[in-house]
Amino acid sequence: MKFDLDTAWKEAAGLLSRNLGLLAIIAGVFFFLPYAGIAIGLPEMGDLEAAQASGNVDAMMAVVTDLYVGYWWVFLILGLVQGIGLLAMLALVRRRANPTVGEALSTGARSVPSYIGAQLLQTGLIVIVATLFVGIGAVTGLQPLAALGGVIAFVVVCYIVVKLSLAAPIIAIEGELNPVKALTRSWALTRGSSMRLLVFYLLLIVAFVVLSAVVSLVLGLVFAFAGEQAAMLGEAVTSGLINAVMIVAMVCVLAAVHTQLSRFANGRAESTED
C-alpha cells in the first residue's frame, strides 16, 4: 500500500476540527506567547528584520550570529518550551487513552529530552552529508562540480528530512524514548512512501507560505496606520500568530501521516505472520 495524500489531509483536518480548542490553548501558551514575547522584548529582532528587508545576506547573517551569541540561553529555553508543547499536542490528538491536557503536558515534558536528542542526531547527519557533498565539489576547485555538489546535498538533505519526519510522533504517540530507535522507526515507516511524502509536505509548505504572506501583508498594513510603535507590536503579534497556526497544522499533519503509515506497517506485519 502507498501513502495517500488525500486520506492524510482528511485525517489531519478531522484531528484539527475535533481538537481545535485544546490545540489552540497549548499553541497559544507554548508558541504564540513566547515567540511574540521574544519579538517584542529583544531589540535586536528589529535589526534582524531591517537586515532581512535590505536583502543583504552578509548583514543578516551577522545579526543572526550576534543574536544567538548574545541570547543563546533565551533560545535554549524557547526550544525546550516549544518542544514540550509540540510533543504534548501530538500526544493529545493521538494517544489511545484520550489523555487530559495535564497528562499530555506531562508526556511532553517527559519526552522532550528524547526529542532534543533525535533533533541533534538528525542535525548532525544533515551537517555531515551536506559538508561531504559540498566539500568534495569545493576541493576540486571547479565551479560546476561545486554547484553540482550543492544540488546533490540539497536533494539528499530533503530526503533525510522526509525519512526522519516522524520521529516526534513516534516519541510522543508511541512512547519511544530512545532517540536512535525513534529515528530508525521513522526511516522504516516511510519506506516506499518518501516521494509521496515529499510532495505532500511541499504542497503544504507552499500553501502555508502564500497564506502567511497574505495575512502578514494585510495585518501589517492595518497596524501600520496606527503608527510606528503599533506597527512593531503588530508585526510581533502577527509573527507569533502565524508560528502558532503553523505548529498546530504541522501537529495534525504529522499525526495523520504517522497513523496512516503505522496502519500500513501493521498490515504488512500481519501479512508476514499469516
Short mmCIF file of C-alpha atoms in Angstrom, two decimals:
data_model
loop_
_atom_site.label_atom_id
_atom_site.label_comp_id
_atom_site.label_asym_id
_atom_site.label_seq_id
_atom_site.Cartn_x
_atom_site.Cartn_y
_atom_site.Cartn_z
CA MET A 1 0.00 0.00 0.00
CA LYS A 2 1.15 3.51 -0.82
CA PHE A 3 0.78 6.69 1.17
CA ASP A 4 -2.38 8.53 0.13
CA LEU A 5 -2.23 12.32 0.22
CA ASP A 6 -6.00 12.83 0.20
CA THR A 7 -6.56 10.45 3.10
CA ALA A 8 -3.80 12.07 5.14
CA TRP A 9 -5.24 15.52 4.55
CA LYS A 10 -8.75 14.42 5.52
CA GLU A 11 -7.45 12.77 8.70
CA ALA A 12 -5.42 15.88 9.55
CA ALA A 13 -8.47 18.09 9.02
CA GLY A 14 -10.53 15.77 11.22
CA LEU A 15 -7.94 15.90 14.00
CA LEU A 16 -7.88 19.68 13.77
CA SER A 17 -11.66 20.06 13.95
CA ARG A 18 -12.00 17.66 16.90
CA ASN A 19 -9.18 19.14 18.96
CA LEU A 20 -9.07 22.77 17.82
CA GLY A 21 -9.90 24.32 21.20
CA LEU A 22 -7.29 22.42 23.20
CA LEU A 23 -4.66 22.72 20.47
CA ALA A 24 -5.23 26.46 20.28
CA ILE A 25 -4.72 26.83 24.03
CA ILE A 26 -1.48 24.83 24.06
CA ALA A 27 -0.19 26.56 20.93
CA GLY A 28 -1.03 29.94 22.42
CA VAL A 29 0.83 29.25 25.66
CA PHE A 30 3.84 27.38 24.26
CA PHE A 31 4.30 29.05 20.86
CA PHE A 32 2.41 32.32 20.39
CA LEU A 33 3.26 33.98 23.70
CA PRO A 34 6.98 33.02 23.80
CA TYR A 35 7.54 33.88 20.14
CA ALA A 36 5.73 37.20 20.33
CA GLY A 37 7.44 37.97 23.64
CA ILE A 38 10.88 37.48 22.15
CA ALA A 39 9.98 39.53 19.09
CA ILE A 40 8.86 42.39 21.36
CA GLY A 41 11.42 42.04 24.15
CA LEU A 42 14.65 41.68 22.19
CA PRO A 43 15.65 44.94 20.49
CA GLU A 44 17.99 43.04 18.17
CA MET A 45 14.97 41.46 16.49
CA GLY A 46 14.31 44.84 14.91
CA ASP A 47 17.84 44.82 13.48
CA LEU A 48 17.21 41.36 12.06
CA GLU A 49 14.01 42.48 10.37
CA ALA A 50 15.82 45.51 8.91
CA ALA A 51 18.62 43.26 7.60
CA GLN A 52 16.09 40.88 6.06
CA ALA A 53 14.30 43.79 4.39
CA SER A 54 17.57 45.08 2.95
CA GLY A 55 18.31 41.78 1.24
CA ASN A 56 21.95 41.88 2.40
CA VAL A 57 22.79 38.27 3.24
CA ASP A 58 26.07 39.11 5.00
CA ALA A 59 24.39 41.71 7.20
CA MET A 60 21.56 39.31 8.00
CA MET A 61 23.98 36.51 8.97
CA ALA A 62 25.96 38.92 11.17
CA VAL A 63 22.80 39.98 13.01
CA VAL A 64 21.69 36.36 13.42
CA THR A 65 25.11 35.38 14.79
CA ASP A 66 25.13 38.27 17.28
CA LEU A 67 21.56 37.46 18.29
CA TYR A 68 22.26 33.81 19.06
CA VAL A 69 25.60 34.50 20.74
CA GLY A 70 24.11 37.17 22.98
CA TYR A 71 20.84 35.40 23.79
CA TRP A 72 21.65 31.69 23.38
CA TRP A 73 20.08 30.92 26.74
CA VAL A 74 16.81 32.54 25.67
CA PHE A 75 16.62 30.41 22.54
CA LEU A 76 17.57 27.31 24.54
CA ILE A 77 14.64 27.89 26.90
CA LEU A 78 12.40 28.65 23.92
CA GLY A 79 13.44 25.37 22.26
CA LEU A 80 12.64 23.39 25.42
CA VAL A 81 9.27 25.10 25.88
CA GLN A 82 8.25 24.61 22.26
CA GLY A 83 9.48 21.01 22.28
CA ILE A 84 7.23 20.26 25.26
CA GLY A 85 4.30 21.97 23.54
CA LEU A 86 4.81 20.10 20.27
CA LEU A 87 5.02 16.69 21.94
CA ALA A 88 2.05 17.49 24.21
CA MET A 89 -0.13 18.35 21.21
CA LEU A 90 0.89 15.16 19.40
CA ALA A 91 0.06 13.10 22.49
CA LEU A 92 -3.24 14.92 22.88
CA VAL A 93 -4.52 14.23 19.36
CA ARG A 94 -3.44 10.61 19.00
CA ARG A 95 -2.90 8.85 22.33
CA ARG A 96 -5.37 5.96 22.52
CA ALA A 97 -6.08 6.60 26.20
CA ASN A 98 -7.51 10.05 25.39
CA PRO A 99 -5.25 11.93 27.83
CA THR A 100 -6.23 15.12 29.59
CA VAL A 101 -4.31 18.31 28.83
CA GLY A 102 -2.32 17.80 32.04
CA GLU A 103 -1.38 14.25 31.06
CA ALA A 104 -0.43 15.40 27.56
CA LEU A 105 1.79 18.13 29.00
CA SER A 106 3.37 15.57 31.32
CA THR A 107 4.09 13.36 28.30
CA GLY A 108 5.65 16.35 26.53
CA ALA A 109 7.89 17.20 29.48
CA ARG A 110 8.95 13.58 29.93
CA SER A 111 9.65 13.10 26.22
CA VAL A 112 11.42 16.36 25.41
CA PRO A 113 14.97 15.06 26.16
CA SER A 114 14.41 12.25 23.67
CA TYR A 115 13.04 14.71 21.10
CA ILE A 116 16.02 17.02 21.51
CA GLY A 117 18.37 14.04 21.21
CA ALA A 118 16.67 12.97 17.98
CA GLN A 119 16.88 16.51 16.61
CA LEU A 120 20.59 16.73 17.42
CA LEU A 121 21.27 13.39 15.74
CA GLN A 122 19.29 14.43 12.67
CA THR A 123 21.07 17.78 12.50
CA GLY A 124 24.45 16.06 12.83
CA LEU A 125 23.62 13.68 9.99
CA ILE A 126 22.48 16.57 7.77
CA VAL A 127 25.64 18.56 8.50
CA ILE A 128 27.85 15.58 7.69
CA VAL A 129 26.05 14.86 4.42
CA ALA A 130 25.97 18.50 3.32
CA THR A 131 29.63 19.01 4.20
CA LEU A 132 30.62 15.84 2.36
CA PHE A 133 28.90 16.67 -0.93
CA VAL A 134 29.66 20.39 -0.91
CA GLY A 135 33.23 19.80 0.27
CA ILE A 136 34.03 17.33 -2.49
CA GLY A 137 32.99 19.84 -5.12
CA ALA A 138 34.83 22.68 -3.41
CA VAL A 139 38.09 20.72 -3.09
CA THR A 140 38.28 20.23 -6.85
CA GLY A 141 38.21 23.98 -7.36
CA LEU A 142 35.81 23.56 -10.28
CA GLN A 143 32.74 25.76 -10.04
CA PRO A 144 30.42 23.35 -11.93
CA LEU A 145 31.34 20.47 -9.62
CA ALA A 146 30.87 22.68 -6.56
CA ALA A 147 27.42 23.70 -7.81
CA LEU A 148 26.54 20.08 -8.59
CA GLY A 149 27.67 19.07 -5.11
CA GLY A 150 25.41 21.72 -3.62
CA VAL A 151 22.42 20.49 -5.61
CA ILE A 152 23.07 16.86 -4.64
CA ALA A 153 23.49 17.87 -0.99
CA PHE A 154 20.14 19.72 -1.07
CA VAL A 155 18.34 16.71 -2.58
CA VAL A 156 19.87 14.28 -0.08
CA VAL A 157 19.08 16.59 2.86
CA CYS A 158 15.44 16.83 1.73
CA TYR A 159 15.32 13.03 1.54
CA ILE A 160 16.75 12.68 5.05
CA VAL A 161 14.30 15.23 6.49
CA VAL A 162 11.35 13.37 4.95
CA LYS A 163 12.60 9.98 6.13
CA LEU A 164 13.07 11.22 9.71
CA SER A 165 9.99 13.46 9.84
CA LEU A 166 8.01 11.05 12.03
CA ALA A 167 10.45 10.96 14.94
CA ALA A 168 8.36 13.40 17.02
CA PRO A 169 5.07 11.45 16.60
CA ILE A 170 6.86 8.21 17.39
CA ILE A 171 8.25 9.69 20.60
CA ALA A 172 5.02 11.39 21.70
CA ILE A 173 2.41 8.92 20.47
CA GLU A 174 4.17 5.56 20.69
CA GLY A 175 6.19 6.48 23.77
CA GLU A 176 9.54 5.56 22.24
CA LEU A 177 12.09 7.44 24.36
CA ASN A 178 15.22 6.13 22.65
CA PRO A 179 16.07 8.80 20.04
CA VAL A 180 18.04 6.36 17.88
CA LYS A 181 15.14 3.89 17.80
CA ALA A 182 12.69 6.72 17.09
CA LEU A 183 14.73 7.82 14.06
CA THR A 184 15.16 4.22 12.91
CA ARG A 185 11.43 3.55 13.13
CA SER A 186 10.66 6.77 11.25
CA TRP A 187 13.02 5.64 8.49
CA ALA A 188 11.29 2.25 8.35
CA LEU A 189 7.73 3.64 8.42
CA THR A 190 8.40 5.97 5.49
CA ARG A 191 9.86 3.20 3.32
CA GLY A 192 8.20 3.22 -0.09
CA SER A 193 6.36 6.49 0.58
CA SER A 194 9.22 9.01 0.64
CA MET A 195 8.46 10.69 -2.69
CA ARG A 196 4.72 10.97 -1.95
CA LEU A 197 5.52 12.40 1.47
CA LEU A 198 7.91 14.93 -0.05
CA VAL A 199 5.23 16.09 -2.48
CA PHE A 200 2.67 16.27 0.34
CA TYR A 201 4.97 18.32 2.57
CA LEU A 202 5.97 20.63 -0.28
CA LEU A 203 2.35 21.34 -1.21
CA LEU A 204 1.53 22.19 2.38
CA ILE A 205 4.61 24.41 2.74
CA VAL A 206 3.82 26.33 -0.43
CA ALA A 207 0.19 26.81 0.61
CA PHE A 208 1.20 27.98 4.07
CA VAL A 209 3.88 30.38 2.77
CA VAL A 210 1.39 32.00 0.41
CA LEU A 211 -1.31 32.23 3.09
CA SER A 212 1.06 33.60 5.74
CA ALA A 213 2.43 36.19 3.29
CA VAL A 214 -1.10 37.42 2.54
CA VAL A 215 -2.03 37.54 6.25
CA SER A 216 1.21 39.35 7.14
CA LEU A 217 0.66 41.89 4.40
CA VAL A 218 -2.94 42.62 5.36
CA LEU A 219 -2.33 42.82 9.11
CA GLY A 220 0.90 44.76 8.54
CA LEU A 221 -0.98 47.43 6.62
CA VAL A 222 -3.67 47.62 9.29
CA PHE A 223 -1.16 48.11 12.12
CA ALA A 224 0.96 50.50 10.04
CA PHE A 225 -1.86 53.03 10.01
CA ALA A 226 -1.74 53.17 13.80
CA GLY A 227 1.87 54.41 13.97
CA GLU A 228 5.41 53.04 14.22
CA GLN A 229 5.07 51.51 17.69
CA ALA A 230 1.79 49.84 16.80
CA ALA A 231 3.36 48.51 13.62
CA MET A 232 6.23 46.91 15.58
CA LEU A 233 3.81 45.39 18.09
CA GLY A 234 1.55 44.21 15.29
CA GLU A 235 4.43 42.55 13.47
CA ALA A 236 5.42 40.65 16.61
CA VAL A 237 1.83 39.55 17.25
CA THR A 238 1.36 38.55 13.61
CA SER A 239 4.60 36.54 13.57
CA GLY A 240 3.64 34.77 16.79
CA LEU A 241 0.16 34.00 15.49
CA ILE A 242 1.48 32.60 12.20
CA ASN A 243 4.03 30.50 14.09
CA ALA A 244 1.33 29.05 16.36
CA VAL A 245 -1.01 28.28 13.46
CA MET A 246 1.82 26.58 11.56
CA ILE A 247 2.64 24.36 14.54
CA VAL A 248 -0.99 23.32 15.03
CA ALA A 249 -1.28 22.40 11.35
CA MET A 250 2.03 20.55 11.45
CA VAL A 251 0.97 18.54 14.51
CA CYS A 252 -2.25 17.38 12.83
CA VAL A 253 -0.44 16.53 9.58
CA LEU A 254 2.34 14.58 11.31
CA ALA A 255 -0.17 12.70 13.46
CA ALA A 256 -2.26 11.80 10.40
CA VAL A 257 0.80 10.67 8.41
CA HIS A 258 2.04 8.61 11.35
CA THR A 259 -1.35 6.96 11.75
CA GLN A 260 -1.63 6.01 8.09
CA LEU A 261 1.92 4.67 7.76
CA SER A 262 1.65 2.79 11.06
CA ARG A 263 -1.52 1.17 9.75
CA PHE A 264 0.35 0.08 6.62
CA ALA A 265 3.25 -1.26 8.69
CA ASN A 266 0.90 -3.25 10.94
CA GLY A 267 -0.84 -4.65 7.86
CA ARG A 268 2.49 -5.78 6.38
CA ALA A 269 3.43 -7.39 9.68
CA GLU A 270 0.16 -9.31 9.89
CA SER A 271 0.54 -10.47 6.29
CA THR A 272 4.03 -11.74 7.06
CA GLU A 273 2.78 -13.65 10.12
CA ASP A 274 -0.03 -15.23 8.11
#
